[in-house]
Amino acid sequence: MTDTIETASTENAEELYDITIIGGGPVGLFGAFYSGLRQLKTKIIDSLPELGGQLNALYPEKYIFDMPGFPKVLARDLANQMIEQGTRFQPTVCLDEKVLHLTQNADETITLTTNSGTHHTKTMIIATGAGAFSPTKLNNESLESFEGNGVFYFVKDKTQFQGKHLLIIGGGDSALDWAMNLEEVAEKITLVHRRDVFRAHEESVDWLLNRSSVDVKLWCELKTVEGEGHIERATIVNSKTQEEETLPVHAVLLNLGFKADIGPLRDWGIELHGTKKVVVNSLMETNIAGVYAAGDIAHYEGKLDLIATGVGEICLAVNRAKTHIDPKAKLFPGHSSNLSL
């Protein structure tokens, strides 16, 4: 899908845009669509080489269950649909660009400096998710030589587990979601968790323990993986009894979470909640005039990090940006069904 998107050239770098959205994930894409409804000249800047955010970059083969209108949908399919929707009004798209600096100008416009040049905008919306991600790795020397060759931290192609004995490490939503996604792909799945309490949705835990074919090993940790050229077996140890067990294993999927980094954003003068979130009010405004935030990066009391809530937040941000640019404009123009599209 992204192959058909025309990315920006240096020729239009000096143009002044109404809205620049930092982040080309699902929230940023819906913001571009909605700003098109409001006839705002829009630009998307993303540090990744393709649109779609985490849906494409981290787990394109994972099913999403909590997106309204989709009982379940593959992340890559949802990304493609949102890319099609988000580019409907032909926003300028700048990929593989990381925003480094934000400058407020005397005329109240904003200049954004990236690793590739400068961009000029009347308003901007930060929709970067939780920032740049790197997987949390297990401190285990035996894993290092098999990384990318049997040891995985995320899944981009489910077929690589076809007919294999898969060992999943973790007890959160990602570990359980992948166990569910891969149950019919792998020949056998063993899930190892170091405790007996899961950090996952209740329905997922009930499925894992009572309705799945997954072999669950609680109070266990991975000791070693071994094999000649590829993984052949893994040894786990029970932390309570110290009993060891060796399992025939062809692949190991570690779901230990990701470390997020908001990068240069922390130096832009924007008020932060902790070190990873941007503080916003009920209209998604930050402490800097004309700068808004939406999606996982935004923080307010009662915040819920879901795509479903993020797309609502960015609509608020777009509407507020519209009235910032044109004080006579309506904050809420009506439903899209009332418009001629």
Short mmCIF file of N, CA, C and O in Angstrom, two decimals, residues 208-286:
data_model
loop_
_atom_site.label_atom_id
_atom_site.label_comp_id
_atom_site.label_asym_id
_atom_site.label_seq_id
_atom_site.Cartn_x
_atom_site.Cartn_y
_atom_site.Cartn_z
N LEU A 208 -6.26 -19.17 27.70
CA LEU A 208 -4.97 -19.85 27.82
C LEU A 208 -5.06 -21.05 28.77
O LEU A 208 -4.61 -22.16 28.44
N LEU A 209 -5.65 -20.83 29.93
CA LEU A 209 -5.62 -21.85 30.97
C LEU A 209 -6.71 -22.91 30.82
O LEU A 209 -6.53 -24.06 31.26
N ASN A 210 -7.83 -22.54 30.18
CA ASN A 210 -8.98 -23.45 30.18
C ASN A 210 -9.43 -23.94 28.81
O ASN A 210 -10.13 -24.94 28.73
N ARG A 211 -9.03 -23.25 27.74
CA ARG A 211 -9.57 -23.62 26.44
C ARG A 211 -8.53 -23.83 25.36
O ARG A 211 -8.87 -24.21 24.24
N SER A 212 -7.29 -23.57 25.64
CA SER A 212 -6.26 -23.68 24.61
C SER A 212 -5.52 -25.02 24.70
O SER A 212 -5.64 -25.75 25.69
N SER A 213 -4.74 -25.29 23.67
CA SER A 213 -3.87 -26.48 23.68
C SER A 213 -2.46 -26.13 24.11
O SER A 213 -1.56 -26.97 24.06
N VAL A 214 -2.25 -24.89 24.55
CA VAL A 214 -0.92 -24.43 24.96
C VAL A 214 -0.50 -25.10 26.26
O VAL A 214 -1.28 -25.17 27.23
N ASP A 215 0.72 -25.59 26.30
CA ASP A 215 1.29 -26.18 27.51
C ASP A 215 1.89 -25.04 28.34
O ASP A 215 2.87 -24.42 27.94
N VAL A 216 1.29 -24.75 29.49
CA VAL A 216 1.69 -23.61 30.30
C VAL A 216 2.59 -24.07 31.45
O VAL A 216 2.23 -24.97 32.21
N LYS A 217 3.76 -23.42 31.56
CA LYS A 217 4.72 -23.73 32.61
C LYS A 217 4.87 -22.50 33.50
O LYS A 217 5.49 -21.51 33.11
N LEU A 218 4.27 -22.55 34.70
CA LEU A 218 4.31 -21.42 35.62
C LEU A 218 5.49 -21.53 36.57
O LEU A 218 6.01 -22.62 36.83
N TRP A 219 5.88 -20.40 37.11
CA TRP A 219 7.03 -20.30 38.02
C TRP A 219 8.32 -20.81 37.37
O TRP A 219 9.22 -21.29 38.04
N CYS A 220 8.37 -20.69 36.04
CA CYS A 220 9.54 -21.20 35.31
C CYS A 220 10.23 -20.07 34.55
O CYS A 220 9.62 -19.09 34.14
N GLU A 221 11.52 -20.27 34.34
CA GLU A 221 12.32 -19.33 33.55
C GLU A 221 13.21 -20.11 32.59
O GLU A 221 13.53 -21.28 32.82
N LEU A 222 13.58 -19.42 31.50
CA LEU A 222 14.45 -20.06 30.52
C LEU A 222 15.88 -20.08 31.05
O LEU A 222 16.41 -19.06 31.49
N LYS A 223 16.52 -21.25 30.98
CA LYS A 223 17.91 -21.36 31.39
C LYS A 223 18.84 -21.30 30.19
O LYS A 223 19.74 -20.48 30.13
N THR A 224 18.61 -22.19 29.20
CA THR A 224 19.47 -22.20 28.02
C THR A 224 18.69 -22.66 26.78
O THR A 224 17.67 -23.35 26.91
N VAL A 225 19.17 -22.27 25.62
CA VAL A 225 18.73 -22.86 24.36
C VAL A 225 19.97 -23.43 23.69
O VAL A 225 21.07 -22.87 23.79
N GLU A 226 19.78 -24.55 23.00
CA GLU A 226 20.92 -25.23 22.39
C GLU A 226 20.53 -25.79 21.03
O GLU A 226 19.34 -26.00 20.75
N GLY A 227 21.54 -26.03 20.21
CA GLY A 227 21.32 -26.63 18.91
C GLY A 227 22.53 -26.47 18.02
O GLY A 227 23.41 -25.65 18.28
N GLU A 228 22.57 -27.24 16.96
CA GLU A 228 23.66 -27.17 15.99
C GLU A 228 23.18 -26.40 14.77
O GLU A 228 22.47 -26.95 13.91
N GLY A 229 23.50 -25.12 14.70
CA GLY A 229 23.11 -24.30 13.56
C GLY A 229 21.70 -23.73 13.69
O GLY A 229 21.37 -22.71 13.09
N HIS A 230 20.86 -24.39 14.46
CA HIS A 230 19.50 -23.91 14.71
C HIS A 230 19.06 -24.45 16.07
O HIS A 230 19.65 -25.38 16.61
N ILE A 231 18.02 -23.85 16.63
CA ILE A 231 17.56 -24.27 17.95
C ILE A 231 16.95 -25.67 17.88
O ILE A 231 16.12 -25.95 17.02
N GLU A 232 17.36 -26.52 18.80
CA GLU A 232 16.84 -27.89 18.87
C GLU A 232 16.17 -28.19 20.21
O GLU A 232 15.30 -29.05 20.28
N ARG A 233 16.58 -27.48 21.25
CA ARG A 233 16.02 -27.75 22.57
C ARG A 233 16.22 -26.53 23.48
O ARG A 233 17.08 -25.68 23.23
N ALA A 234 15.39 -26.48 24.51
CA ALA A 234 15.50 -25.43 25.51
C ALA A 234 15.35 -26.05 26.89
O ALA A 234 14.55 -26.97 27.09
N THR A 235 16.12 -25.54 27.82
CA THR A 235 16.03 -26.00 29.20
C THR A 235 15.41 -24.90 30.04
O THR A 235 15.86 -23.75 30.01
N ILE A 236 14.37 -25.26 30.80
CA ILE A 236 13.72 -24.31 31.69
C ILE A 236 13.91 -24.79 33.12
O ILE A 236 14.16 -25.97 33.37
N VAL A 237 13.82 -23.84 34.06
CA VAL A 237 14.01 -24.19 35.47
C VAL A 237 12.87 -23.61 36.29
O VAL A 237 12.45 -22.47 36.07
N ASN A 238 12.34 -24.41 37.20
CA ASN A 238 11.29 -23.97 38.11
C ASN A 238 11.93 -23.21 39.27
O ASN A 238 12.78 -23.76 39.98
N SER A 239 11.55 -21.95 39.43
CA SER A 239 12.19 -21.10 40.44
C SER A 239 11.85 -21.51 41.87
O SER A 239 12.55 -21.14 42.80
N LYS A 240 10.79 -22.28 42.05
CA LYS A 240 10.42 -22.74 43.39
C LYS A 240 11.11 -24.04 43.78
O LYS A 240 11.61 -24.19 44.89
N THR A 241 11.16 -24.99 42.82
CA THR A 241 11.71 -26.31 43.13
C THR A 241 13.13 -26.49 42.62
O THR A 241 13.81 -27.45 42.98
N GLN A 242 13.57 -25.56 41.73
CA GLN A 242 14.87 -25.65 41.06
C GLN A 242 14.97 -26.86 40.13
O GLN A 242 16.04 -27.20 39.64
N GLU A 243 13.82 -27.49 39.87
CA GLU A 243 13.80 -28.63 38.94
C GLU A 243 13.96 -28.14 37.51
O GLU A 243 13.34 -27.15 37.10
N GLU A 244 14.79 -28.81 36.73
CA GLU A 244 15.03 -28.44 35.34
C GLU A 244 14.29 -29.40 34.41
O GLU A 244 14.12 -30.58 34.72
N GLU A 245 13.88 -28.85 33.26
CA GLU A 245 13.20 -29.66 32.25
C GLU A 245 13.70 -29.24 30.87
O GLU A 245 13.76 -28.04 30.57
N THR A 246 14.05 -30.20 30.04
CA THR A 246 14.51 -29.91 28.68
C THR A 246 13.40 -30.25 27.70
O THR A 246 12.83 -31.35 27.72
N LEU A 247 13.09 -29.27 26.84
CA LEU A 247 11.98 -29.40 25.90
C LEU A 247 12.50 -29.38 24.47
O LEU A 247 13.43 -28.63 24.15
N PRO A 248 11.92 -30.20 23.58
CA PRO A 248 12.25 -30.07 22.15
C PRO A 248 11.64 -28.77 21.62
O PRO A 248 10.43 -28.56 21.70
N VAL A 249 12.48 -27.88 21.10
CA VAL A 249 12.03 -26.55 20.68
C VAL A 249 12.72 -26.17 19.37
O VAL A 249 13.92 -26.43 19.20
N HIS A 250 11.95 -25.58 18.45
CA HIS A 250 12.53 -25.10 17.19
C HIS A 250 12.65 -23.58 17.13
O HIS A 250 13.39 -23.04 16.31
N ALA A 251 11.86 -22.90 17.97
CA ALA A 251 11.87 -21.43 17.94
C ALA A 251 11.46 -20.90 19.31
O ALA A 251 10.68 -21.54 20.03
N VAL A 252 11.99 -19.73 19.66
CA VAL A 252 11.67 -19.08 20.93
C VAL A 252 11.18 -17.67 20.63
O VAL A 252 11.86 -16.90 19.93
N LEU A 253 10.01 -17.33 21.14
CA LEU A 253 9.44 -15.98 20.98
C LEU A 253 9.40 -15.33 22.35
O LEU A 253 8.69 -15.79 23.25
N LEU A 254 10.16 -14.24 22.50
CA LEU A 254 10.23 -13.55 23.78
C LEU A 254 9.34 -12.32 23.76
O LEU A 254 9.54 -11.41 22.94
N ASN A 255 8.35 -12.30 24.64
CA ASN A 255 7.44 -11.17 24.76
C ASN A 255 7.61 -10.56 26.15
O ASN A 255 6.80 -10.75 27.05
N LEU A 256 8.69 -9.80 26.29
CA LEU A 256 9.05 -9.23 27.58
C LEU A 256 8.80 -7.74 27.64
O LEU A 256 9.24 -7.05 28.56
N GLY A 257 8.13 -7.22 26.63
CA GLY A 257 7.84 -5.80 26.58
C GLY A 257 8.83 -5.05 25.71
O GLY A 257 9.80 -5.62 25.19
N PHE A 258 8.57 -3.76 25.56
CA PHE A 258 9.42 -2.91 24.75
C PHE A 258 9.82 -1.68 25.55
O PHE A 258 9.06 -1.18 26.38
N LYS A 259 11.01 -1.20 25.30
CA LYS A 259 11.47 0.05 25.90
C LYS A 259 11.16 1.18 24.92
O LYS A 259 11.56 1.12 23.75
N ALA A 260 10.42 2.16 25.39
CA ALA A 260 10.03 3.28 24.54
C ALA A 260 10.90 4.50 24.84
O ALA A 260 11.26 4.75 25.98
N ASP A 261 11.21 5.25 23.80
CA ASP A 261 12.04 6.44 23.94
C ASP A 261 11.42 7.56 23.10
O ASP A 261 11.28 7.42 21.89
N ILE A 262 11.04 8.66 23.75
CA ILE A 262 10.43 9.77 23.00
C ILE A 262 11.47 10.64 22.32
O ILE A 262 11.14 11.56 21.58
N GLY A 263 12.75 10.37 22.55
CA GLY A 263 13.83 11.02 21.83
C GLY A 263 13.90 12.52 22.03
O GLY A 263 13.69 13.03 23.15
N PRO A 264 14.17 13.29 20.95
CA PRO A 264 14.38 14.74 21.07
C PRO A 264 13.17 15.50 21.58
O PRO A 264 13.31 16.65 22.02
N LEU A 265 11.99 14.90 21.55
CA LEU A 265 10.77 15.58 21.99
C LEU A 265 10.92 16.15 23.40
O LEU A 265 10.37 17.20 23.72
N ARG A 266 11.69 15.48 24.24
CA ARG A 266 11.83 15.92 25.63
C ARG A 266 12.54 17.27 25.74
O ARG A 266 12.49 17.92 26.79
N ASP A 267 13.17 17.71 24.65
CA ASP A 267 13.90 18.98 24.67
C ASP A 267 13.15 20.12 23.97
O ASP A 267 13.71 21.18 23.74
N TRP A 268 11.87 19.91 23.63
CA TRP A 268 11.12 20.91 22.89
C TRP A 268 10.41 21.92 23.77
O TRP A 268 9.70 22.79 23.26
N GLY A 269 10.52 21.78 25.09
CA GLY A 269 9.83 22.71 25.98
C GLY A 269 8.39 22.33 26.25
O GLY A 269 7.63 23.13 26.82
N ILE A 270 8.00 21.13 25.86
CA ILE A 270 6.64 20.65 26.09
C ILE A 270 6.56 20.00 27.47
O ILE A 270 7.45 19.24 27.86
N GLU A 271 5.49 20.31 28.21
CA GLU A 271 5.32 19.73 29.53
C GLU A 271 5.09 18.23 29.41
O GLU A 271 4.25 17.77 28.64
N LEU A 272 5.83 17.48 30.22
CA LEU A 272 5.76 16.02 30.17
C LEU A 272 5.21 15.47 31.48
O LEU A 272 5.36 16.06 32.54
N HIS A 273 4.56 14.32 31.35
CA HIS A 273 4.16 13.54 32.52
C HIS A 273 5.16 12.40 32.64
O HIS A 273 5.19 11.49 31.80
N GLY A 274 6.01 12.46 33.65
CA GLY A 274 7.10 11.50 33.73
C GLY A 274 8.10 11.76 32.63
O GLY A 274 8.45 12.91 32.34
N THR A 275 8.54 10.71 31.98
CA THR A 275 9.54 10.85 30.90
C THR A 275 9.04 10.40 29.54
O THR A 275 9.76 10.49 28.56
N LYS A 276 7.77 9.93 29.46
CA LYS A 276 7.33 9.30 28.22
C LYS A 276 6.00 9.82 27.68
O LYS A 276 5.56 9.38 26.61
N LYS A 277 5.35 10.76 28.39
CA LYS A 277 4.03 11.21 27.98
C LYS A 277 3.99 12.73 27.91
O LYS A 277 4.64 13.43 28.68
N VAL A 278 3.16 13.24 26.99
CA VAL A 278 2.95 14.67 26.83
C VAL A 278 1.65 15.05 27.53
O VAL A 278 0.60 14.45 27.28
N VAL A 279 1.72 16.05 28.40
CA VAL A 279 0.53 16.49 29.13
C VAL A 279 -0.38 17.31 28.21
O VAL A 279 0.07 18.24 27.54
N VAL A 280 -1.67 16.93 28.16
CA VAL A 280 -2.65 17.67 27.36
C VAL A 280 -3.89 17.96 28.22
O VAL A 280 -4.12 17.31 29.24
N ASN A 281 -4.67 18.95 27.76
CA ASN A 281 -5.95 19.21 28.42
C ASN A 281 -7.07 18.51 27.66
O ASN A 281 -6.81 17.66 26.81
N SER A 282 -8.31 18.88 27.94
CA SER A 282 -9.45 18.18 27.34
C SER A 282 -9.58 18.42 25.84
O SER A 282 -10.32 17.70 25.16
N LEU A 283 -8.87 19.42 25.31
CA LEU A 283 -8.88 19.68 23.87
C LEU A 283 -7.59 19.22 23.20
O LEU A 283 -7.30 19.60 22.07
N MET A 284 -6.83 18.42 23.90
CA MET A 284 -5.56 17.86 23.41
C MET A 284 -4.49 18.92 23.22
O MET A 284 -3.51 18.72 22.50
N GLU A 285 -4.64 20.07 23.88
CA GLU A 285 -3.65 21.14 23.80
C GLU A 285 -2.50 20.86 24.76
O GLU A 285 -2.71 20.43 25.89
N THR A 286 -1.28 21.12 24.31
CA THR A 286 -0.12 21.09 25.19
C THR A 286 0.08 22.48 25.78
O THR A 286 -0.74 23.37 25.58
#
